Coordinates of C-alpha atoms (C1' of nucleotides) in Angstrom, one line a residue:
Chain A
M10 CA -8.3 -28.4 20.5
K11 CA -8.7 -25.3 18.5
A12 CA -9.4 -22.1 20.3
R13 CA -12.6 -21.2 18.5
A14 CA -14.9 -18.6 20.1
T15 CA -18.0 -20.4 19.0
E16 CA -17.5 -23.1 21.6
T17 CA -18.5 -22.7 25.2
Q18 CA -15.1 -23.3 26.8
R19 CA -13.0 -21.6 29.4
K20 CA -10.2 -19.5 28.0
T21 CA -6.6 -20.2 28.8
R22 CA -4.4 -17.5 30.4
I23 CA -2.4 -17.4 27.1
Q24 CA -5.5 -17.2 25.1
I25 CA -6.8 -14.2 27.0
E26 CA -3.4 -12.4 26.9
N27 CA -3.0 -13.0 23.2
E28 CA -6.5 -12.1 22.1
E29 CA -6.0 -8.9 24.1
R30 CA -2.8 -8.1 22.3
I31 CA -4.2 -8.9 18.9
L32 CA -7.3 -6.8 19.4
D33 CA -5.2 -3.8 20.6
A34 CA -2.9 -4.1 17.6
A35 CA -5.9 -4.5 15.3
L36 CA -7.5 -1.4 16.7
E37 CA -4.3 0.5 15.9
E38 CA -4.3 -0.8 12.3
F39 CA -8.0 -0.8 11.4
S40 CA -8.5 2.7 12.9
A41 CA -5.5 4.0 10.9
H42 CA -6.2 2.4 7.5
G43 CA -9.8 1.0 7.5
F44 CA -10.7 -2.6 7.0
R45 CA -9.3 -3.1 3.5
G46 CA -6.2 -0.9 4.1
A47 CA -5.1 -2.8 7.2
T48 CA -3.2 -6.1 6.8
I49 CA -2.9 -9.2 9.0
D50 CA 0.9 -9.0 8.7
R51 CA 1.0 -5.6 10.3
I52 CA -1.4 -6.5 13.0
A53 CA 0.6 -9.6 13.8
E54 CA 3.8 -7.6 13.8
H55 CA 2.2 -4.9 16.0
A56 CA 1.0 -7.6 18.4
G57 CA 4.5 -9.2 18.4
M58 CA 3.6 -12.6 17.0
S59 CA 3.8 -14.5 13.7
K60 CA 1.0 -14.3 11.3
P61 CA 0.0 -18.0 11.5
N62 CA 0.0 -17.6 15.2
L63 CA -2.4 -14.7 15.0
L64 CA -4.6 -16.7 12.7
Y65 CA -4.7 -19.5 15.2
Y66 CA -6.7 -17.1 17.4
F67 CA -8.7 -15.5 14.7
R68 CA -9.1 -17.6 11.6
R69 CA -9.9 -14.7 9.3
K70 CA -9.2 -11.0 9.1
Q71 CA -12.9 -10.3 9.3
D72 CA -13.2 -12.3 12.6
I73 CA -10.7 -9.9 14.2
Y74 CA -12.6 -6.9 13.0
E75 CA -15.9 -8.2 14.2
A76 CA -14.6 -9.1 17.6
L77 CA -13.2 -5.6 17.8
I78 CA -16.5 -4.0 16.9
A79 CA -18.5 -6.2 19.2
R80 CA -16.2 -5.3 22.1
L81 CA -16.3 -1.5 21.5
L82 CA -19.8 -0.7 20.4
D83 CA -21.4 -0.8 23.9
K84 CA -18.6 1.4 25.3
W85 CA -19.1 3.8 22.4
L86 CA -22.8 4.2 23.0
E87 CA -22.4 4.6 26.8
P88 CA -22.6 8.4 26.9
L89 CA -25.9 8.3 25.0
Q90 CA -27.2 5.5 27.2
A91 CA -26.5 7.7 30.1
L92 CA -28.7 10.5 28.9
D93 CA -31.4 10.6 31.5
A94 CA -35.0 11.9 31.4
V95 CA -35.1 12.9 35.0
G96 CA -32.2 15.4 35.1
D97 CA -32.6 19.1 34.1
P98 CA -32.4 19.3 30.3
L99 CA -29.6 21.7 29.7
P100 CA -27.2 20.3 32.3
E101 CA -28.1 16.9 31.1
L102 CA -27.2 17.8 27.5
Q103 CA -24.1 19.6 28.6
S104 CA -23.0 16.5 30.4
Y105 CA -23.7 14.3 27.3
I106 CA -21.6 16.7 25.2
R107 CA -18.8 16.6 27.7
R108 CA -18.8 12.9 27.9
K109 CA -18.7 12.5 24.1
L110 CA -15.8 15.0 24.0
E111 CA -14.0 13.0 26.7
M112 CA -14.5 9.9 24.6
A113 CA -12.9 11.6 21.6
R114 CA -10.0 12.7 23.8
D115 CA -9.4 9.4 25.6
F116 CA -10.4 6.9 22.8
P117 CA -9.5 8.5 19.5
R118 CA -8.6 5.1 17.9
E119 CA -12.1 3.8 18.7
S120 CA -13.6 6.9 17.2
R121 CA -11.6 6.5 14.1
L122 CA -12.4 2.9 13.8
F123 CA -16.2 3.6 13.7
A124 CA -15.6 6.7 11.5
N125 CA -13.7 4.6 8.9
E126 CA -16.4 1.9 8.9
I127 CA -19.3 4.3 8.5
L128 CA -17.4 6.4 6.0
Q129 CA -16.9 3.4 3.8
G130 CA -20.5 2.6 3.8
A131 CA -20.7 0.4 7.0
P132 CA -20.8 -2.8 5.0
R133 CA -19.9 -4.9 8.0
I134 CA -21.9 -3.3 10.7
K135 CA -25.0 -1.8 9.0
R136 CA -27.1 -4.5 10.6
L137 CA -25.7 -3.7 14.0
L138 CA -26.6 0.0 13.5
E139 CA -30.1 -0.9 12.8
S140 CA -30.5 -3.3 15.7
E141 CA -28.5 -1.4 18.4
L142 CA -28.0 2.2 17.4
K143 CA -31.4 3.0 15.9
P144 CA -33.6 1.9 18.8
L145 CA -31.3 3.7 21.3
V146 CA -31.5 6.9 19.3
D147 CA -35.3 6.6 18.9
E148 CA -35.6 6.2 22.7
K149 CA -33.4 9.2 23.5
A150 CA -35.0 11.3 20.8
E151 CA -38.3 10.8 22.6
I152 CA -36.8 12.2 25.8
L153 CA -35.6 15.2 23.9
R154 CA -39.0 15.7 22.4
G155 CA -40.5 15.7 25.9
W156 CA -38.2 18.5 26.9
M157 CA -39.1 20.4 23.9
R158 CA -42.8 20.1 24.5
A159 CA -42.3 21.3 28.0
G160 CA -40.4 24.3 26.6
Q161 CA -37.3 23.4 28.4
I162 CA -35.1 23.4 25.3
N163 CA -35.7 24.9 21.9
T164 CA -37.8 22.9 19.5
V165 CA -35.7 21.2 16.8
D166 CA -35.5 17.8 15.2
P167 CA -33.9 15.7 18.1
R168 CA -32.2 13.3 15.8
H169 CA -30.4 16.1 14.0
L170 CA -29.5 17.5 17.4
I171 CA -27.9 14.2 18.2
F172 CA -26.0 14.2 14.9
S173 CA -24.6 17.6 15.6
I174 CA -23.3 16.5 19.0
W175 CA -21.7 13.4 17.5
S176 CA -20.1 15.3 14.7
T177 CA -18.7 18.2 16.6
T178 CA -17.2 16.1 19.4
Q179 CA -15.9 13.2 17.3
H180 CA -14.3 15.8 14.9
Y181 CA -11.6 16.3 17.5
A182 CA -10.6 12.6 17.3
D183 CA -11.3 11.8 13.7
F184 CA -9.8 15.0 12.1
D185 CA -7.2 15.4 14.8
V186 CA -4.4 16.0 12.2
Q187 CA -6.3 18.8 10.6
V188 CA -7.2 20.3 14.0
Q189 CA -3.6 20.3 15.0
V190 CA -2.5 21.9 11.7
I191 CA -4.9 24.8 12.2
L192 CA -4.5 25.3 15.9
G193 CA -0.8 24.9 15.9
P194 CA 1.2 23.3 18.7
D195 CA 0.8 26.2 21.2
R196 CA -1.6 24.5 23.6
G197 CA -1.2 20.7 24.1
A198 CA -3.8 18.1 23.5
A199 CA -5.4 18.8 26.9
G200 CA -5.7 22.5 26.2
R201 CA -7.3 21.9 22.8
F202 CA -10.0 19.8 24.4
E203 CA -10.6 22.4 27.1
D204 CA -11.0 25.1 24.5
A205 CA -13.3 22.8 22.5
A206 CA -15.4 22.1 25.5
R207 CA -15.8 25.8 26.3
Y208 CA -16.7 26.5 22.7
L209 CA -19.2 23.7 22.3
E210 CA -21.0 24.8 25.5
T211 CA -21.5 28.2 24.1
L212 CA -22.6 26.9 20.8
F213 CA -25.1 24.4 22.0
L214 CA -26.6 26.6 24.8
D215 CA -26.7 30.0 23.1
G216 CA -25.6 29.8 19.5
L217 CA -23.9 32.8 17.9
R218 CA -26.5 35.5 18.1
P219 CA -25.6 38.0 20.8
K220 CA -28.1 37.8 23.7
D221 CA -29.3 41.4 23.8
K222 CA -27.9 44.1 21.6
A223 CA -28.3 47.7 22.6
G224 CA -31.8 48.3 21.2
G225 CA -34.5 45.8 20.3
T226 CA -34.0 42.5 18.5
P227 CA -32.7 42.9 15.0
R228 CA -33.5 39.2 14.2
V229 CA -31.8 39.1 10.9
R230 CA -32.8 35.8 9.5
D231 CA -32.8 35.3 5.8
L232 CA -29.8 34.7 3.6
Chain B
M3 CA 5.8 10.4 -26.8
K4 CA 4.7 9.7 -23.3
A5 CA 1.9 11.7 -21.9
R6 CA 3.6 12.9 -18.8
A7 CA 2.1 15.8 -16.9
T8 CA 5.5 17.3 -16.1
E9 CA 6.0 18.5 -19.7
T10 CA 4.5 21.6 -21.1
Q11 CA 2.5 20.1 -23.8
R12 CA -0.9 20.5 -25.3
K13 CA -3.3 17.7 -24.3
T14 CA -4.9 15.5 -26.8
R15 CA -8.7 15.1 -27.0
I16 CA -8.3 11.5 -26.0
Q17 CA -6.0 12.4 -23.2
I18 CA -8.5 14.9 -21.8
E19 CA -11.3 12.5 -22.0
N20 CA -9.5 9.6 -20.5
E21 CA -7.9 11.5 -17.6
E22 CA -11.4 12.7 -16.9
R23 CA -12.8 9.2 -16.8
I24 CA -9.9 7.9 -14.7
L25 CA -10.2 10.7 -12.2
D26 CA -13.9 10.2 -11.8
A27 CA -13.4 6.4 -11.3
A28 CA -10.6 7.1 -8.9
L29 CA -12.8 9.5 -6.9
E30 CA -15.4 6.7 -6.6
E31 CA -12.9 4.1 -5.4
F32 CA -10.7 6.3 -3.2
S33 CA -13.7 7.9 -1.5
A34 CA -15.2 4.5 -0.8
H35 CA -12.1 2.7 0.4
G36 CA -9.3 5.1 1.2
F37 CA -5.9 5.2 -0.5
R38 CA -4.7 1.8 0.6
G39 CA -8.0 0.1 0.2
A40 CA -8.5 1.2 -3.4
T41 CA -6.9 -0.7 -6.2
I42 CA -5.7 0.3 -9.7
D43 CA -7.6 -2.7 -11.1
R44 CA -10.9 -1.5 -9.8
I45 CA -10.3 2.1 -10.9
A46 CA -9.4 0.9 -14.4
E47 CA -12.4 -1.4 -14.5
H48 CA -14.6 1.5 -13.3
A49 CA -13.1 3.7 -16.0
G50 CA -13.7 1.1 -18.6
M51 CA -10.1 0.6 -19.7
S52 CA -7.3 -1.9 -19.1
K53 CA -4.9 -1.4 -16.3
P54 CA -1.8 -0.8 -18.4
N55 CA -3.8 1.7 -20.4
L56 CA -4.7 3.6 -17.2
L57 CA -1.0 3.5 -16.1
Y58 CA -0.1 5.1 -19.4
Y59 CA -1.9 8.2 -18.2
F60 CA -0.9 8.0 -14.6
R61 CA 2.3 6.0 -13.9
R62 CA 1.6 5.3 -10.3
K63 CA -1.4 4.9 -8.0
Q64 CA -0.2 7.9 -6.0
D65 CA -0.1 10.1 -9.1
I66 CA -3.8 9.5 -9.6
Y67 CA -4.5 10.3 -6.0
E68 CA -2.5 13.5 -6.1
A69 CA -4.0 14.7 -9.3
L70 CA -7.4 14.1 -7.7
I71 CA -6.6 16.0 -4.6
A72 CA -5.1 18.9 -6.5
R73 CA -8.2 19.1 -8.7
L74 CA -10.6 19.1 -5.8
L75 CA -9.0 21.1 -3.0
D76 CA -9.8 24.6 -4.4
K77 CA -13.4 23.6 -5.0
W78 CA -13.6 22.3 -1.5
L79 CA -12.4 25.5 0.1
E80 CA -14.6 27.7 -2.1
P81 CA -17.3 28.2 0.5
L82 CA -14.8 29.4 3.1
Q83 CA -13.1 31.6 0.5
A84 CA -16.4 33.2 -0.1
L85 CA -16.9 34.3 3.5
D86 CA -16.8 38.0 3.3
A87 CA -16.0 40.7 5.8
V88 CA -18.3 43.3 4.4
G89 CA -21.6 41.4 4.7
D90 CA -23.6 41.3 7.9
P91 CA -22.1 38.6 10.2
L92 CA -25.1 36.4 10.9
P93 CA -26.4 36.2 7.3
E94 CA -22.8 35.8 6.1
L95 CA -22.3 32.8 8.5
Q96 CA -25.7 31.3 7.6
S97 CA -24.7 31.6 4.0
Y98 CA -21.5 29.8 4.7
I99 CA -23.2 27.0 6.5
R100 CA -25.7 26.6 3.7
R101 CA -23.0 26.5 1.1
K102 CA -21.1 23.8 3.1
L103 CA -24.3 21.8 3.5
E104 CA -24.9 22.0 -0.2
M105 CA -21.4 20.8 -0.9
A106 CA -22.1 17.8 1.3
R107 CA -25.3 17.2 -0.6
D108 CA -24.0 17.6 -4.1
F109 CA -20.4 16.3 -3.7
P110 CA -20.5 13.5 -1.1
R111 CA -17.7 11.6 -2.7
E112 CA -15.4 14.6 -2.5
S113 CA -16.3 15.0 1.1
R114 CA -15.5 11.4 1.8
L115 CA -12.3 11.5 -0.1
F116 CA -11.0 14.2 2.2
A117 CA -12.5 12.6 5.3
N118 CA -10.7 9.4 4.5
E119 CA -7.4 11.1 4.0
I120 CA -7.6 13.2 7.1
L121 CA -8.9 10.3 9.2
Q122 CA -6.0 8.2 8.2
G123 CA -3.5 10.9 9.3
A124 CA -3.3 12.9 6.1
P125 CA 0.0 11.4 5.2
R126 CA -0.3 12.5 1.6
I127 CA -1.7 16.0 2.0
K128 CA -0.5 17.3 5.3
R129 CA 1.9 19.7 3.6
L130 CA -1.0 21.0 1.5
L131 CA -3.1 21.6 4.6
E132 CA -0.3 23.7 6.1
S133 CA 0.3 25.7 3.0
E134 CA -3.3 26.2 1.7
L135 CA -5.8 25.5 4.5
K136 CA -4.0 27.0 7.5
P137 CA -3.5 30.5 6.0
L138 CA -7.1 30.6 4.7
V139 CA -8.5 29.6 8.1
D140 CA -6.2 32.2 9.8
E141 CA -7.5 34.9 7.5
K142 CA -11.1 34.0 8.0
A143 CA -10.7 33.6 11.7
E144 CA -9.5 37.2 11.8
I145 CA -12.7 38.3 10.1
L146 CA -14.7 36.4 12.7
R147 CA -12.7 38.1 15.5
G148 CA -13.5 41.4 14.1
W149 CA -17.2 40.6 14.3
M150 CA -16.8 39.4 17.9
R151 CA -15.0 42.6 18.9
A152 CA -17.8 44.6 17.4
G153 CA -20.3 42.6 19.4
Q154 CA -22.0 41.4 16.2
I155 CA -21.7 37.7 17.2
N156 CA -20.9 35.9 20.4
T157 CA -17.3 35.7 21.4
V158 CA -15.9 32.3 20.9
D159 CA -12.7 30.8 19.5
P160 CA -13.3 31.4 15.8
R161 CA -11.3 28.3 14.7
H162 CA -13.4 26.0 16.8
L163 CA -16.4 27.8 15.3
I164 CA -15.1 26.8 11.9
F165 CA -14.5 23.2 13.0
S166 CA -18.1 22.9 14.2
I167 CA -19.4 24.2 10.8
W168 CA -17.2 21.7 9.0
S169 CA -18.1 18.8 11.1
T170 CA -21.9 19.3 11.3
T171 CA -22.3 19.9 7.6
Q172 CA -19.9 17.2 6.3
H173 CA -21.4 14.7 8.7
Y174 CA -24.3 14.4 6.3
A175 CA -22.0 13.3 3.5
D176 CA -19.4 11.3 5.4
F177 CA -21.8 9.5 7.7
D178 CA -24.6 9.2 5.3
V179 CA -25.3 5.5 5.9
Q180 CA -25.7 6.1 9.6
V181 CA -27.9 9.2 9.0
Q182 CA -30.1 7.1 6.8
V183 CA -30.4 4.3 9.3
I184 CA -31.5 6.7 12.0
L185 CA -33.8 8.9 10.0
G186 CA -35.3 6.0 8.0
P187 CA -36.4 6.2 4.4
D188 CA -39.4 8.5 5.0
R189 CA -38.1 11.7 3.5
G190 CA -35.8 11.5 0.5
A191 CA -32.3 12.8 0.4
A192 CA -33.5 16.3 -0.5
G193 CA -35.8 16.3 2.5
R194 CA -33.1 15.2 4.9
F195 CA -30.9 18.1 3.8
E196 CA -33.7 20.6 4.2
D197 CA -34.3 19.4 7.7
A198 CA -30.6 19.6 8.4
A199 CA -30.4 23.1 7.1
R200 CA -33.3 24.2 9.3
Y201 CA -31.8 22.5 12.4
L202 CA -28.3 23.9 11.8
E203 CA -29.7 27.4 11.4
T204 CA -31.4 27.2 14.8
L205 CA -28.3 25.7 16.4
F206 CA -25.8 28.2 15.2
L207 CA -28.0 31.2 15.7
D208 CA -29.7 30.5 18.9
G209 CA -28.5 27.3 20.4
L210 CA -30.8 25.2 22.6
R211 CA -31.6 27.4 25.5
P212 CA -35.1 28.8 25.1
K213 CA -35.0 32.5 24.4
D214 CA -37.5 33.8 27.0
K215 CA -39.3 31.3 29.2
A216 CA -43.1 32.2 29.5
G217 CA -44.6 35.1 27.5
G218 CA -42.7 36.6 24.5
T219 CA -42.3 34.7 21.2
P220 CA -42.8 30.9 21.7
R221 CA -40.4 30.3 18.8
V222 CA -42.0 26.9 18.1
R223 CA -40.7 25.8 14.8
D224 CA -41.7 22.2 15.0
L225 CA -40.1 19.3 13.1
Chain C
dC2 C1' 6.6 -37.0 35.3
dT3 C1' 4.0 -37.5 31.5
dA4 C1' 0.1 -37.6 28.2
dG5 C1' -2.7 -34.8 26.0
dA6 C1' -4.3 -30.2 25.2
dG7 C1' -2.8 -26.0 23.8
dT8 C1' 0.5 -23.0 21.3
dT9 C1' 4.0 -21.7 18.0
dT10 C1' 6.7 -22.1 13.9
dT11 C1' 8.3 -23.3 9.2
dA12 C1' 7.0 -24.0 4.9
dT13 C1' 3.8 -23.2 1.5
dC14 C1' -0.2 -21.7 -1.6
dA15 C1' -3.1 -19.2 -4.7
dA16 C1' -5.0 -14.8 -5.4
dA17 C1' -4.5 -9.9 -5.6
dC18 C1' -1.6 -6.3 -6.3
dA19 C1' 1.4 -2.4 -8.3
dG20 C1' 3.9 -1.7 -12.0
dT21 C1' 6.8 -2.9 -16.7
dC22 C1' 7.6 -3.9 -21.5
dA23 C1' 7.4 -4.7 -26.2
dA24 C1' 4.3 -5.3 -29.7
dT25 C1' 0.2 -3.7 -32.0
dA26 C1' -3.4 -0.6 -33.2
dT27 C1' -5.2 4.0 -33.9
dT28 C1' -5.2 8.9 -34.5
dT29 C1' -3.2 13.1 -36.1
dC30 C1' -1.4 16.0 -39.4
dG31 C1' 1.8 17.6 -43.1
Chain D
dC28 C1' -1.9 9.1 -48.4
dG29 C1' 1.7 7.9 -45.1
dA30 C1' 4.8 8.8 -41.4
dA31 C1' 5.1 10.2 -36.8
dA32 C1' 2.9 10.7 -32.6
dT33 C1' -0.3 8.8 -29.7
dA34 C1' -3.0 5.1 -27.6
dT35 C1' -4.0 0.3 -26.3
dT36 C1' -3.2 -4.4 -25.4
dG37 C1' -1.5 -9.0 -23.7
dA38 C1' 1.9 -11.1 -21.4
dC39 C1' 4.7 -10.8 -17.6
dT40 C1' 7.4 -9.7 -13.1
dG41 C1' 8.2 -9.3 -8.3
dT42 C1' 5.7 -8.5 -4.1
dT43 C1' 2.1 -8.5 -0.8
dT44 C1' -1.7 -10.6 1.1
dG45 C1' -5.0 -13.8 3.3
dA46 C1' -5.1 -18.2 4.5
dT47 C1' -3.7 -23.5 5.3
dA48 C1' -1.1 -27.8 6.7
dA49 C1' 1.7 -30.2 9.4
dA50 C1' 5.4 -30.6 12.4
dA51 C1' 7.5 -29.0 16.7
dC52 C1' 7.3 -27.1 20.9
dT53 C1' 5.2 -25.7 25.6
dC54 C1' 2.2 -25.8 29.2
dT55 C1' -0.8 -27.9 32.6
dA56 C1' -3.6 -31.3 35.0
dG57 C1' -3.6 -35.6 37.0

DNA sequence: CTAGAGTTTTATCAAACAGTCAATATTTCG
DNA sequence: CGAAATATTGACTGTTTGATAAAACTCTAG
């Protein structure tokens, strides 16, 4: 019988192995070229099997893509899930930033997969963003607002705060080539991420304005 | 005679008009689907001309892409170019952030074009990044270091500072769909960018740590 | 060991794709 | 005007791509 995912049926050893290999190869290709730029041929080649064989496990290109997204979304949202109301705000936020940065370091392909999808208008996962991401962000934004009301962190729009954490951390995965061109090969990947972590800590905690200059607060604000 | 760019030759009115239309259409397609995902047929259709006609002006797909990149890179680096050593550091940085954010607001397709290219490993413009972007960043990083030595801004790695400005501002163009899902349709595009500007100002100047706990200026700036 | 389920391959298809060519139409300019 | 330069088109080529059909092979449970 056909190995269709829709049916409730135990998976064969070979099925499990091959779907794994296909999804890994697909991650490689989709994250590097986007949905339209990736081809079944290259995914099959990368997975070490013939194209018809691959299509035996996933009937259509889009099926591979959707399986991949479904498998990765939860993992991707884990750091934000972990943001907890009970901890102290600043360490809690630092921890969130650190986790996101570690995700960018350890799972750059996953980061680029989502980046490609969103960048190209999220035609295939927009619904998923509305049903999964939006409520999660709303929930965590409420926690942040609580901290702001209590004066434990500066008052800002919590959703924009979350955007800035996403963008600054994922930048190191998504724009890695550019980062490497600019930083040069001096420090390895690990060193780059340490530097990034140190910088982001300063930025998010204290910003750029020096804490106390010699006399008074100049507070230059306007442009 | 053929209308090849390699030859020193005055351009016809029709040539100018058509190249313009082609490049605009190409920006639309390349920014939405990446190099491999975009097709000549769709670019031609979008430009309102037949495919062979388009190929009369640009012989290969890659030629369109390269012409587009060449035309846009300078404009894209303009805000950083404008960062000036003589101004006061904080207003100067604020101004840079504001400019970058305006670019994201006014030229989202250009932002996505570059994002797509870098995301996919910059295979076509890596050399350009090394020859144009790297020296510019090095130059401006030196200005930032000067301000840090003078104690006018906090001491951080200036290149990571630049990364964070790029990522936070371009996020509003590149990840626009996601931003819209999360913020909802309440405020229009203009409103979103005002909010973003206000938030980024707080972030980059003061970070999240409250300035002085009780007493002093509450610094409530609400949403 | 063997029947049937599960897996892989070979052959194939139609559509999409980048790019070419020669013929035709239009514009420019002396 | 009329010839040369420029622009546009239709018809076409070879390749890539997503997808299918059926035959052949392999594994596994009884």
